Short mmCIF file of C-alpha atoms in Angstrom, two decimals:
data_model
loop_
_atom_site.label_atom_id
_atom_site.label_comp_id
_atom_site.label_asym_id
_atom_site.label_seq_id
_atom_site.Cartn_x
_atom_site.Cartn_y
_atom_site.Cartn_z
CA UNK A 9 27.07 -0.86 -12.32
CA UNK A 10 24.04 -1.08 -14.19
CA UNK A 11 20.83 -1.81 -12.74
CA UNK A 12 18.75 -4.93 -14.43
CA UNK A 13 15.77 -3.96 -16.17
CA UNK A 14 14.27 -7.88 -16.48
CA UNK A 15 14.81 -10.27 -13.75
CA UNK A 16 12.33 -13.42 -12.81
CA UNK A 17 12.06 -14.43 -9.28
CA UNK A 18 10.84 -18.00 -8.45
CA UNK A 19 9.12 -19.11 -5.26
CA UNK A 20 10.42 -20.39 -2.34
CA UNK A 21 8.47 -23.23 -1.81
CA UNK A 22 8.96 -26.00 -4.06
CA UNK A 23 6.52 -29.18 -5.37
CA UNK A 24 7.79 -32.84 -4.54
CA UNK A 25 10.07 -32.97 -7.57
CA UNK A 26 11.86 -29.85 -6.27
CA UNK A 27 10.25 -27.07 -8.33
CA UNK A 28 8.84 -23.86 -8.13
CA UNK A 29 5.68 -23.53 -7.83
CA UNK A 30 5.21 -20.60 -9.06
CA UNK A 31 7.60 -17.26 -10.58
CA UNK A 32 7.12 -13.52 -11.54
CA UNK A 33 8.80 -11.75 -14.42
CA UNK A 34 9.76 -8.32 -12.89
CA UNK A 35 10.19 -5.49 -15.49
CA UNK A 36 11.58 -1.80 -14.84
CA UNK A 37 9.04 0.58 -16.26
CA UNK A 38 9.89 4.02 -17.55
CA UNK A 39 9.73 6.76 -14.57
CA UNK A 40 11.39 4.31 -11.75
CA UNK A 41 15.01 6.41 -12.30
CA UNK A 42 16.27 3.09 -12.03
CA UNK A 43 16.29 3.27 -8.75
CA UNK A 44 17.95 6.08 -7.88
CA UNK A 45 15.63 8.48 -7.64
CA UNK A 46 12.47 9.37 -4.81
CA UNK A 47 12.41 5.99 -2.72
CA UNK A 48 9.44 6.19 -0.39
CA UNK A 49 7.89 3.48 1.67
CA UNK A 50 5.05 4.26 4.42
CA UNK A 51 3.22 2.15 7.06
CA UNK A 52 -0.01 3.20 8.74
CA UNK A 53 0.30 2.94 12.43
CA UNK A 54 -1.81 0.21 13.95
CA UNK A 55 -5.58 1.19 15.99
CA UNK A 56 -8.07 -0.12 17.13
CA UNK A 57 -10.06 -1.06 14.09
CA UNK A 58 -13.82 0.05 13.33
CA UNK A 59 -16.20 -0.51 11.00
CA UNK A 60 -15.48 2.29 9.47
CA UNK A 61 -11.40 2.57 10.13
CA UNK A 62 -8.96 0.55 8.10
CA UNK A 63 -6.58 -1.76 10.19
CA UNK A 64 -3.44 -1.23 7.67
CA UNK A 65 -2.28 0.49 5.02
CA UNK A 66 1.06 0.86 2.80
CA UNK A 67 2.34 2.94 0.50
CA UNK A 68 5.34 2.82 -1.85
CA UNK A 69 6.96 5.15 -3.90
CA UNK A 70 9.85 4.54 -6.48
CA UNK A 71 10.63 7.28 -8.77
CA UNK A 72 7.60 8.74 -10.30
CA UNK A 73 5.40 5.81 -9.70
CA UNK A 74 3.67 4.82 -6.07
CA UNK A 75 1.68 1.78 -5.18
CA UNK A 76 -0.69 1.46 -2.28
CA UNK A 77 -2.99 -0.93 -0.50
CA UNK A 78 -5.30 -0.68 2.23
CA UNK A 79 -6.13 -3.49 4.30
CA UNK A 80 -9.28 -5.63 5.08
CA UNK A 81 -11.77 -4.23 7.63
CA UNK A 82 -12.17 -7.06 9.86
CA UNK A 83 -15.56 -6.94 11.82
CA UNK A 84 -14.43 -9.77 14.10
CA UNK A 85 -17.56 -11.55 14.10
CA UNK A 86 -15.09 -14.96 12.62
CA UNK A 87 -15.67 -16.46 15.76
CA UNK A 88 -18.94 -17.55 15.92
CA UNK A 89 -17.96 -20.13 12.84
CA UNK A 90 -15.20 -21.81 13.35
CA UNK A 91 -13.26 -22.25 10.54
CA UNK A 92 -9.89 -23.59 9.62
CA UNK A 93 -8.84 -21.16 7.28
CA UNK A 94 -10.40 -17.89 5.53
CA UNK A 95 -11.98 -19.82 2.23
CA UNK A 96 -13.88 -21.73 4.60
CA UNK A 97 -14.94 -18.42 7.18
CA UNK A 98 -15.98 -17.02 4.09
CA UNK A 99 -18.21 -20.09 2.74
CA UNK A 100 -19.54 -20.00 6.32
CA UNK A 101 -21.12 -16.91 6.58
CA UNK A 102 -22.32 -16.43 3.25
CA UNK A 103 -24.41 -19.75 4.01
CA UNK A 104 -25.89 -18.37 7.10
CA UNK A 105 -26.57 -14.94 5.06
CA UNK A 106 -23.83 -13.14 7.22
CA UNK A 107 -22.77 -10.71 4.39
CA UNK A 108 -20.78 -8.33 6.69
CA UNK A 109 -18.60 -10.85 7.79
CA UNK A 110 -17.81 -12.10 4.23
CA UNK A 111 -17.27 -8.58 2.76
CA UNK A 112 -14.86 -7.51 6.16
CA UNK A 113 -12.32 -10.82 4.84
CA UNK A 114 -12.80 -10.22 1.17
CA UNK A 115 -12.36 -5.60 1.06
CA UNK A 116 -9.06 -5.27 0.12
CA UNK A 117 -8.32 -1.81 -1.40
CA UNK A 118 -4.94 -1.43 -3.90
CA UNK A 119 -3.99 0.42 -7.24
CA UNK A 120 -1.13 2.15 -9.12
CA UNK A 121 -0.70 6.04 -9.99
CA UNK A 122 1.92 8.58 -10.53
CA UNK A 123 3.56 11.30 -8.77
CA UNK A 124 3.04 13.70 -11.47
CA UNK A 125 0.09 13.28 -12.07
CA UNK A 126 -1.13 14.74 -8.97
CA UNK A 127 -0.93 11.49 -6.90
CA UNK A 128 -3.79 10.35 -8.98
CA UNK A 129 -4.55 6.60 -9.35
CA UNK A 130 -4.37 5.05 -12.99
CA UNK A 131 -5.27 1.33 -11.77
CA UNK A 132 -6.95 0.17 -8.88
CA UNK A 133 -8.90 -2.75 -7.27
CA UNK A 134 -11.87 -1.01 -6.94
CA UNK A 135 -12.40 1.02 -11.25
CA UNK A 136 -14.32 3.49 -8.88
CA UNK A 137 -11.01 5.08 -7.54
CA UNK A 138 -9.80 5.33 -10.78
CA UNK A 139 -8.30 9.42 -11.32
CA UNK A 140 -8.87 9.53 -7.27
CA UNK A 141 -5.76 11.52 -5.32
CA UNK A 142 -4.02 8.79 -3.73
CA UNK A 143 -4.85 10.53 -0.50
CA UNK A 144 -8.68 10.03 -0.46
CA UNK A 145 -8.18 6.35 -0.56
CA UNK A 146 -5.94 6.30 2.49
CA UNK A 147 -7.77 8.52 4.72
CA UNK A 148 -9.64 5.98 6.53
CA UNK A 149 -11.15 8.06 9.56
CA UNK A 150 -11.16 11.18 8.39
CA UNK A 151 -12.48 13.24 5.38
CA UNK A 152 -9.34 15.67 5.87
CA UNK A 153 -6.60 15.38 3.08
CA UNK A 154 -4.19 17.18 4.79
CA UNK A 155 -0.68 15.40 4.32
CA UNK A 156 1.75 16.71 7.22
CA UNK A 157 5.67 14.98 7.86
CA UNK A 158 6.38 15.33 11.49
CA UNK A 159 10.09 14.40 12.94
CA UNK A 160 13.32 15.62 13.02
CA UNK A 161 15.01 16.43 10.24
CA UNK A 162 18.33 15.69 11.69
CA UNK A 163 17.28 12.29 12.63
CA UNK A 164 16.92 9.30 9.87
CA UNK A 165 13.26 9.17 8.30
CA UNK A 166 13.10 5.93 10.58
CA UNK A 167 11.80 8.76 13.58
CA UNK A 168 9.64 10.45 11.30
CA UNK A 169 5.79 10.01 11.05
CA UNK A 170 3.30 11.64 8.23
CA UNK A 171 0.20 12.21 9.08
CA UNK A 172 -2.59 12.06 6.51
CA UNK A 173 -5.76 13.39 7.53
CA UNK A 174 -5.79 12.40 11.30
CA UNK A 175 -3.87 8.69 10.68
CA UNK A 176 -0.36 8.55 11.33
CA UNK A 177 2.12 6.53 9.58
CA UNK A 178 5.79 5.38 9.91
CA UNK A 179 7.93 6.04 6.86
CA UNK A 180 10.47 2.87 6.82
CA UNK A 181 12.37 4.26 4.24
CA UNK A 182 12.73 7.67 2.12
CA UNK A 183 15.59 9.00 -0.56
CA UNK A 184 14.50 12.90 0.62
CA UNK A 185 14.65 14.78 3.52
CA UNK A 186 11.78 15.70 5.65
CA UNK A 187 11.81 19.08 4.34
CA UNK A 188 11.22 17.90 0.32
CA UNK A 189 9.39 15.10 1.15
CA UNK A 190 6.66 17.73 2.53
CA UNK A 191 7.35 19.33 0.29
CA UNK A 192 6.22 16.81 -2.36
CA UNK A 193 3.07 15.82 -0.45
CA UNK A 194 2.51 19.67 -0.56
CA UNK A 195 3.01 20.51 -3.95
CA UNK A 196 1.04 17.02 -4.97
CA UNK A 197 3.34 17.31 -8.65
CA UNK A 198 6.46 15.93 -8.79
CA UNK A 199 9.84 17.67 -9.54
CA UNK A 200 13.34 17.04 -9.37
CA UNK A 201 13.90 16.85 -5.44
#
C-alpha cells in the first residue's frame, strides 16, 4: 500500500455551526523514507527544574529529518499574581516589571535539522541555534555532549534510556536496535542502518 504524501487534518473542536476551527495541510518531504525508514521518538525524563535546567524536552526523528523542542523554564514565581490563564500571568508581571517571570512562560526552544548533516539545525525558534548540533540545544545541565543508549538490547526500546550529557531520556519508540541507534548518535552522519 502506498503511503499518502498530502493529507489535511481538521480540528477537533468545532464553532457553533459545526465547523472546524481550524486545519493543517500535512506534506511528506523528501528524506522521510516514507515512513519506513529510522523512526525515533525521545522524552527527557522529568527533574526538579532550575533556573538553569529545562523541565522537558522531545525529540523526533523520521527518516533523515528530526524535530525537537525544549520546554519553558518555569521560575514558579506565578503565584504571587493570580491569574486565570497564562496571557493574563504574563500581562501581570510585565506590569509590575517582573521580567523573569514573563520570559520563564514565554522560552520555548524548537527547530528542524537533518541527520546527515551532522544533527545540525536548519530552522529554529531561536536564528541563534541555527547550524548548532542538535545536542547542544538539549543539554540543559550540562556542557557534556556525550550521547550514550543504555538498556537491553534484547528488551523493546520501551526499557531503554539515552543519556545526553548527564539528562536521561526515555525513547518511546525507535525503528533500530540499541546497538545502531548508538551507533548513529556516535557517528553523528547518517547511513543506511
Amino acid at each position: 500500500r502506498t503511503p499518502f504524501n498530502t493529507w489535511k487534518e481538521w480540528s477537533y473542536a468545532t464553532d457553533e455551526n459545526g465547523q472546524s476551527y481550524y486545519w493543517e495541510k500535512w506534506e511528506r518531504i523528501t528524506g522521510d523514507e516514507l515512513g519506513q525508514g529510522l523512526r525515533l521518538a525521545m522524552r527527557k525524563k522529568k527533574q526538579v527544574p532550575s533556573r538553569e535546567g529545562c523541565d522537558d524536552a522531545i525529540l523526533v526523528a523520521v527518516g533523515d529529518h528530526f524535530n525537537y523542542i525544549v520546554g519553558r523554564q518555569f521560575l514558579d514565581l506565578h503565584t504571587r499574581y493570580g491569574a486565570s490563564n497564562m496571557v493574563e500571568l504574563v500581562d501581570l508581571a510585565i506590569q509590575n516589571g517582573d521580567r523573569d517571570t514573563a520570559i520563564s512562560y514565554l522560552s520555548l526552544a524548537g527547530g528542524h535539522g537533518t541527520i546527515s548533516s551532522g544533527w545540525k539545525i536548519d530552522c529554529a525558534l531561536q536564528p541563534w541555534q541555527h547550524g548548532k548540533r542538535v545536542f547542544d540545544c538539549l543539554q540543559c545541565n550540562t556542557c557534556n555532549e556525550e550521547v550514550k543508549v543504555i538498556g537491553s538490547s534484547n528488551v523493546g526500546c520501551i526499557s531503554w534510556e539515552v543519556l545526553i550529557g548527564n539528562d536521561s531520556w526515555d525513547v518511546y519508540e525507535c525503528s533500530l536496535s540499541r546497538e545502531k541507534l548508538q551507533q548513529l548518535f556516535l557517528s553523528r552522519k547518517m547511513s543506511r542502518l
